[in-house]
CSV table of C-alpha atoms in Angstrom, one decimal:
chain,number,residue,atom,x,y,z
A,418,MET,CA,13.7,1.3,15.7
A,419,SER,CA,11.2,0.7,13.1
A,420,ARG,CA,12.5,-0.9,9.6
A,421,PHE,CA,10.6,1.2,7.4
A,422,LEU,CA,8.3,3.8,9.3
A,423,VAL,CA,9.5,7.3,10.2
A,424,THR,CA,8.1,10.4,12.4
A,425,PRO,CA,7.1,13.9,11.3
A,426,ASP,CA,10.6,15.0,13.5
A,427,TRP,CA,12.9,12.7,11.5
A,428,LEU,CA,11.4,13.7,8.4
A,429,LYS,CA,11.6,17.4,9.6
A,430,GLU,CA,15.6,17.2,10.5
A,431,ARG,CA,16.4,15.8,7.1
A,432,LEU,CA,13.9,17.7,4.8
A,433,ASP,CA,16.4,20.2,3.4
A,434,GLU,CA,19.0,17.2,2.7
A,435,PRO,CA,19.1,17.1,-1.1
A,436,ASN,CA,18.7,13.4,-1.4
A,437,THR,CA,15.5,13.5,0.8
A,438,LYS,CA,12.4,13.2,-1.5
A,439,VAL,CA,9.0,13.5,0.0
A,440,VAL,CA,6.2,11.9,-2.1
A,441,ASP,CA,2.4,12.5,-1.4
A,442,GLY,CA,0.9,9.1,-2.4
A,443,SER,CA,-2.9,9.8,-1.2
A,444,TRP,CA,-5.5,8.1,-3.1
A,445,TYR,CA,-9.3,7.9,-1.8
A,446,LEU,CA,-12.1,5.4,-2.7
A,447,PRO,CA,-14.8,7.2,-4.6
A,448,ASP,CA,-17.3,6.9,-1.5
A,449,GLN,CA,-14.8,9.0,0.6
A,450,ASN,CA,-15.4,11.9,-1.4
A,451,ARG,CA,-12.0,13.3,-1.2
A,452,ASP,CA,-10.0,14.7,-4.2
A,453,ALA,CA,-6.5,13.5,-3.5
A,454,LYS,CA,-4.7,15.9,-6.4
A,455,ALA,CA,-6.6,19.1,-5.0
A,456,GLU,CA,-5.9,18.4,-1.5
A,457,PHE,CA,-2.1,18.1,-2.6
A,458,LEU,CA,-2.5,21.6,-4.3
A,459,ALA,CA,-4.2,23.0,-1.3
A,460,GLY,CA,-1.2,21.9,1.2
A,461,HIS,CA,1.3,19.4,1.4
A,462,ILE,CA,4.7,19.0,3.2
A,463,PRO,CA,7.4,21.3,1.7
A,464,GLY,CA,9.0,19.8,-1.4
A,465,ALA,CA,6.6,16.8,-1.9
A,466,VAL,CA,5.7,15.7,-5.1
A,467,TYR,CA,2.3,14.0,-5.9
A,468,PHE,CA,2.5,10.3,-6.9
A,469,ASP,CA,-1.1,9.0,-8.5
A,470,ILE,CA,-1.2,5.2,-8.4
A,471,ASP,CA,-4.1,5.8,-11.1
A,472,VAL,CA,-1.7,7.2,-13.4
A,473,ILE,CA,1.6,5.5,-12.8
A,474,ALA,CA,0.0,2.3,-13.5
A,475,ASP,CA,-0.5,-0.2,-16.5
A,476,ARG,CA,-3.4,1.4,-18.7
A,477,SER,CA,-4.0,-1.6,-20.8
A,478,THR,CA,-6.1,-3.3,-18.4
A,479,ASP,CA,-9.4,-2.5,-17.0
A,480,LEU,CA,-8.2,-3.5,-13.5
A,481,PRO,CA,-7.4,-0.7,-11.4
A,482,HIS,CA,-3.9,0.8,-10.8
A,483,MET,CA,-2.1,-2.7,-11.4
A,484,LEU,CA,1.4,-2.2,-11.5
A,485,PRO,CA,3.2,-0.6,-14.9
A,486,ASP,CA,6.2,-2.0,-16.8
A,487,ALA,CA,9.9,-1.0,-15.6
A,488,ALA,CA,10.3,1.3,-18.4
A,489,SER,CA,7.0,3.1,-17.7
A,490,PHE,CA,7.7,3.5,-13.7
A,491,SER,CA,11.3,4.3,-14.7
A,492,ALA,CA,9.7,7.4,-16.7
A,493,ALA,CA,7.3,8.5,-14.0
A,494,ALA,CA,9.6,8.4,-11.1
A,495,SER,CA,12.4,10.4,-12.9
A,496,ALA,CA,9.7,12.9,-14.0
A,497,LEU,CA,8.9,13.5,-10.1
A,498,GLY,CA,12.4,13.8,-9.4
A,499,LEU,CA,13.3,10.8,-7.8
A,500,SER,CA,16.2,8.1,-8.0
A,501,GLU,CA,16.3,4.8,-6.7
A,502,SER,CA,19.2,5.9,-4.6
A,503,ASP,CA,17.3,8.8,-2.7
A,504,THR,CA,15.9,8.7,0.8
A,505,ILE,CA,12.2,8.7,-0.1
A,506,VAL,CA,9.5,9.3,2.4
A,507,VAL,CA,5.9,8.8,1.3
A,508,TYR,CA,2.8,9.9,3.3
A,509,ASP,CA,-1.1,10.1,2.5
A,510,GLY,CA,-4.0,12.0,3.9
A,511,MET,CA,-5.3,9.3,6.1
A,512,GLY,CA,-2.6,8.2,8.0
A,513,ILE,CA,-1.1,5.0,6.5
A,514,PHE,CA,-3.5,3.8,4.0
A,515,SER,CA,-2.4,4.2,0.3
A,516,ALA,CA,1.2,5.5,1.1
A,517,ALA,CA,2.0,1.9,1.9
A,518,ARG,CA,1.2,1.0,-1.8
A,519,VAL,CA,3.4,3.7,-3.1
A,520,TRP,CA,6.4,2.6,-0.6
A,521,TRP,CA,5.8,-1.0,-2.0
A,522,MET,CA,5.9,-0.2,-5.4
A,523,LEU,CA,9.1,2.0,-5.0
A,524,LYS,CA,10.6,-0.7,-3.5
A,525,ILE,CA,10.1,-3.6,-5.5
A,526,PHE,CA,11.2,-1.1,-8.8
A,527,GLY,CA,14.5,-0.7,-6.8
A,528,ALA,CA,14.4,2.3,-4.5
A,529,SER,CA,16.8,1.2,-1.9
A,530,ASP,CA,15.9,3.5,1.0
A,531,VAL,CA,12.2,4.4,1.1
A,532,HIS,CA,10.3,5.2,4.5
A,533,VAL,CA,6.4,5.7,5.2
A,534,LEU,CA,5.6,8.6,7.2
A,535,ASP,CA,3.7,7.0,10.4
A,536,GLY,CA,0.3,8.9,10.9
A,537,GLY,CA,0.6,10.7,7.6
A,538,LEU,CA,-0.2,14.6,6.8
A,539,GLU,CA,-2.4,14.6,9.7
A,540,ALA,CA,0.7,13.8,12.0
A,541,TRP,CA,3.0,16.1,10.1
A,542,LYS,CA,0.2,18.8,10.9
A,543,ALA,CA,-0.1,17.9,14.7
A,544,ALA,CA,3.3,18.1,15.2
A,545,GLY,CA,3.2,21.9,14.0
A,546,PHE,CA,5.0,21.7,11.0
A,547,PRO,CA,4.3,23.8,7.8
A,548,LEU,CA,2.8,23.1,4.7
A,549,GLU,CA,3.1,24.7,1.4
A,550,SER,CA,0.7,24.9,-1.8
A,551,GLY,CA,0.6,24.8,-5.3
A,552,ALA,CA,2.0,22.3,-7.7
A,553,ALA,CA,5.1,20.6,-7.6
A,554,ALA,CA,8.2,21.4,-9.6
A,555,PRO,CA,10.8,19.1,-9.2
A,556,GLN,CA,14.2,18.8,-11.0
A,557,PRO,CA,13.9,15.9,-13.2
A,558,ALA,CA,16.0,12.8,-11.8
A,559,ARG,CA,17.1,9.1,-13.2
A,560,PHE,CA,15.4,6.3,-11.7
A,561,SER,CA,17.1,3.0,-12.6
A,562,THR,CA,14.7,0.1,-11.9
A,563,THR,CA,15.5,-3.4,-10.7
A,564,PHE,CA,12.3,-4.8,-10.8
A,565,ASP,CA,11.3,-7.8,-8.1
A,566,ALA,CA,8.9,-9.7,-10.3
A,567,ALA,CA,8.6,-12.3,-7.7
A,568,ALA,CA,7.2,-9.5,-5.4
A,569,ALA,CA,3.6,-9.4,-6.8
A,570,VAL,CA,1.5,-12.6,-7.8
A,571,ASP,CA,-1.6,-13.3,-10.4
A,572,PHE,CA,-4.9,-15.2,-10.0
A,573,GLU,CA,-3.1,-18.4,-11.2
A,574,THR,CA,-0.4,-18.1,-8.6
A,575,VAL,CA,-3.0,-17.2,-5.9
A,576,GLY,CA,-5.2,-20.2,-6.8
A,577,ALA,CA,-2.3,-22.4,-6.6
A,578,ALA,CA,-1.3,-21.5,-3.5
A,579,LEU,CA,-4.8,-22.1,-1.7
A,580,ARG,CA,-4.9,-25.4,-3.5
A,581,ALA,CA,-1.7,-26.4,-2.1
A,582,GLY,CA,-1.8,-24.5,1.2
A,583,SER,CA,1.6,-23.3,0.5
A,584,ASP,CA,0.8,-19.6,1.5
A,585,VAL,CA,-1.5,-18.1,3.8
A,586,VAL,CA,-4.0,-15.6,1.9
A,587,VAL,CA,-4.8,-12.6,4.1
A,588,ASP,CA,-7.3,-10.3,3.0
A,589,ALA,CA,-7.3,-6.8,4.0
A,590,ARG,CA,-11.2,-5.7,3.5
A,591,SER,CA,-13.5,-4.8,6.0
A,592,ALA,CA,-15.2,-8.2,7.8
A,593,PRO,CA,-18.7,-7.3,5.9
A,594,ARG,CA,-17.2,-7.4,2.8
A,595,PHE,CA,-15.0,-10.4,3.3
A,596,ARG,CA,-17.9,-12.3,4.7
A,597,GLY,CA,-20.4,-11.2,1.6
A,598,GLU,CA,-22.4,-9.5,3.7
A,599,ALA,CA,-21.6,-6.1,2.2
A,600,PRO,CA,-21.8,-5.3,-1.5
A,601,GLU,CA,-18.5,-4.5,-3.4
A,602,PRO,CA,-18.0,-0.9,-4.6
A,603,ARG,CA,-17.1,-2.0,-8.0
A,604,PRO,CA,-19.7,-3.0,-10.5
A,605,GLY,CA,-19.6,-6.8,-11.5
A,606,VAL,CA,-17.4,-7.6,-8.7
A,607,ARG,CA,-19.3,-10.5,-6.7
A,608,ALA,CA,-19.2,-10.5,-2.7
A,609,GLY,CA,-17.3,-13.0,-0.4
A,610,HIS,CA,-13.6,-14.1,-0.3
A,611,MET,CA,-11.3,-17.0,-1.3
A,612,PRO,CA,-11.8,-20.0,-0.1
A,613,GLY,CA,-9.2,-20.6,3.1
A,614,ALA,CA,-8.5,-16.9,3.2
A,615,ARG,CA,-8.0,-14.9,6.1
A,616,ASN,CA,-9.1,-11.5,7.2
A,617,VAL,CA,-7.2,-9.1,8.9
A,618,HIS,CA,-8.7,-5.5,8.3
A,619,TYR,CA,-6.1,-3.0,7.5
A,620,GLY,CA,-7.6,-0.7,9.7
A,621,SER,CA,-7.4,-2.8,12.8
A,622,LEU,CA,-3.3,-2.2,12.5
A,623,LEU,CA,-3.6,1.4,12.9
A,624,ASP,CA,-4.3,3.3,16.1
A,625,ASP,CA,-6.7,6.3,16.6
A,626,ALA,CA,-4.2,8.5,14.9
A,627,GLY,CA,-3.9,6.3,12.0
A,628,ARG,CA,-0.2,5.5,13.4
A,629,MET,CA,1.2,1.5,12.9
A,630,ARG,CA,0.5,-0.2,16.1
A,631,ALA,CA,3.4,-2.0,17.9
A,632,PRO,CA,5.0,-5.1,16.8
A,633,ASP,CA,3.2,-7.1,19.4
A,634,GLU,CA,-0.2,-5.8,18.7
A,635,ILE,CA,0.7,-6.5,15.1
A,636,ARG,CA,1.7,-10.1,15.7
A,637,ALA,CA,-1.5,-10.7,18.0
A,638,LEU,CA,-3.8,-9.5,15.4
A,639,PHE,CA,-2.7,-11.6,12.8
A,640,GLN,CA,-2.4,-14.8,15.0
A,641,ASP,CA,-5.9,-14.1,16.3
A,642,ALA,CA,-7.1,-14.2,12.6
A,643,GLY,CA,-5.4,-17.3,12.1
A,644,VAL,CA,-2.6,-16.6,10.1
A,645,ASP,CA,0.2,-18.8,10.7
A,646,LEU,CA,3.5,-16.7,10.5
A,647,THR,CA,5.3,-19.3,10.0
A,648,ARG,CA,4.3,-20.0,6.6
A,649,PRO,CA,5.0,-17.2,3.4
A,650,VAL,CA,2.1,-14.8,3.2
A,651,ILE,CA,-0.1,-13.3,0.1
A,652,THR,CA,-2.0,-10.1,1.1
A,653,THR,CA,-4.8,-9.1,-0.9
A,654,CYS,CA,-7.4,-6.3,-0.5
A,655,GLY,CA,-10.2,-4.5,-2.8
A,656,SER,CA,-7.8,-3.6,-5.6
A,657,GLY,CA,-4.0,-4.3,-4.2
A,658,VAL,CA,-3.8,-0.9,-2.1
A,659,THR,CA,-4.6,-1.8,1.6
A,660,ALA,CA,-2.7,-5.4,0.6
A,661,ALA,CA,0.4,-3.2,1.2
A,662,THR,CA,-0.7,-2.0,4.6
A,663,LEU,CA,-0.7,-5.6,5.5
A,664,LEU,CA,2.6,-6.2,4.0
A,665,LEU,CA,4.1,-3.0,6.0
A,666,ALA,CA,2.7,-4.3,8.9
A,667,LEU,CA,4.3,-7.7,8.4
A,668,ALA,CA,7.7,-6.2,7.5
A,669,GLU,CA,7.6,-4.4,10.9
A,670,LEU,CA,7.6,-7.9,12.4
A,671,GLY,CA,10.4,-8.7,10.3
A,672,LYS,CA,8.7,-11.0,7.9
A,673,ASP,CA,9.8,-10.9,4.5
A,674,ASP,CA,8.1,-13.7,2.6
A,675,VAL,CA,5.0,-11.6,1.8
A,676,ARG,CA,3.9,-10.8,-1.7
A,677,ILE,CA,0.7,-9.0,-2.8
A,678,TYR,CA,-2.1,-10.0,-5.4
A,679,ASP,CA,-1.9,-7.0,-7.6
A,680,GLY,CA,-5.2,-7.6,-9.2
A,681,SER,CA,-6.7,-8.5,-5.8
A,682,TRP,CA,-10.6,-8.8,-5.2
A,683,SER,CA,-11.1,-6.4,-8.1
A,684,ASP,CA,-9.5,-9.5,-9.9
A,685,TRP,CA,-10.8,-12.5,-8.4
A,686,GLY,CA,-14.5,-11.3,-7.7
A,687,SER,CA,-15.2,-10.4,-11.4
A,688,ARG,CA,-14.0,-13.8,-12.5
A,689,PRO,CA,-17.1,-16.3,-13.1
A,690,ASP,CA,-14.5,-19.5,-12.8
A,691,ALA,CA,-13.2,-18.2,-9.4
A,692,PRO,CA,-14.5,-19.9,-6.2
A,693,ILE,CA,-16.1,-17.9,-3.8
A,694,VAL,CA,-17.3,-18.5,-0.4
A,695,THR,CA,-19.3,-16.3,2.1
A,696,GLY,CA,-19.3,-16.4,5.9
A,697,GLU,CA,-16.5,-16.5,8.6
A,698,ALA,CA,-13.0,-17.8,7.4
């Protein structure tokens, strides 16, 4: 039994329960040429609300979709009709991509029963279940936050962990980006990776249908990448989205000493004082 992943059948059985809330957390990279909000309006799981990680974010920084403060998160989640005591299921349009980021945000701000739909919207449609279209009209609720400030780390914390060897830093970006062979999609961000970081591309953790692989496969992928799973882990990626996919996969192994570098490579790679290496780990 998965700790946090649920199937379309599981969700369908509970969809009409008043405390079951469904959240579309879809977000796409610019080169994917997809409009998450437009796709939500065209068709979503009945009763779902749309959670925009670029809007429910710290708008005072140039870094993309950084965590907002607790009061801002509470106001946004409440307006979406969410309570911290609800059973919340998050999905996205790519299987498991940005949904893991929204799942993580809800968890660290105090949601006690939050899940990810394994395989996302495509799995729901493949099961033959219905969609609805149009804008959501949720009844406002009250989301009382209890923020886990230790769940996210910053540049200084990651740098100190790398120097001390206290945590394993695992990068979810593609191998060419990790090795510095492919340019970064954001202007002004250098190519390469943090000295000592390991690379587990988030996509390797998913099967062809966008579902999370079995725990033994997940464990092997991390171990093959040189990740010592007896040590605490910090996950990172391009902007803190697929870092959450790594965290979700590790949670499936029962590993809870995992934190996310919220600024990720958008922060590290844009700093002139940040050490960067290229090539293999």
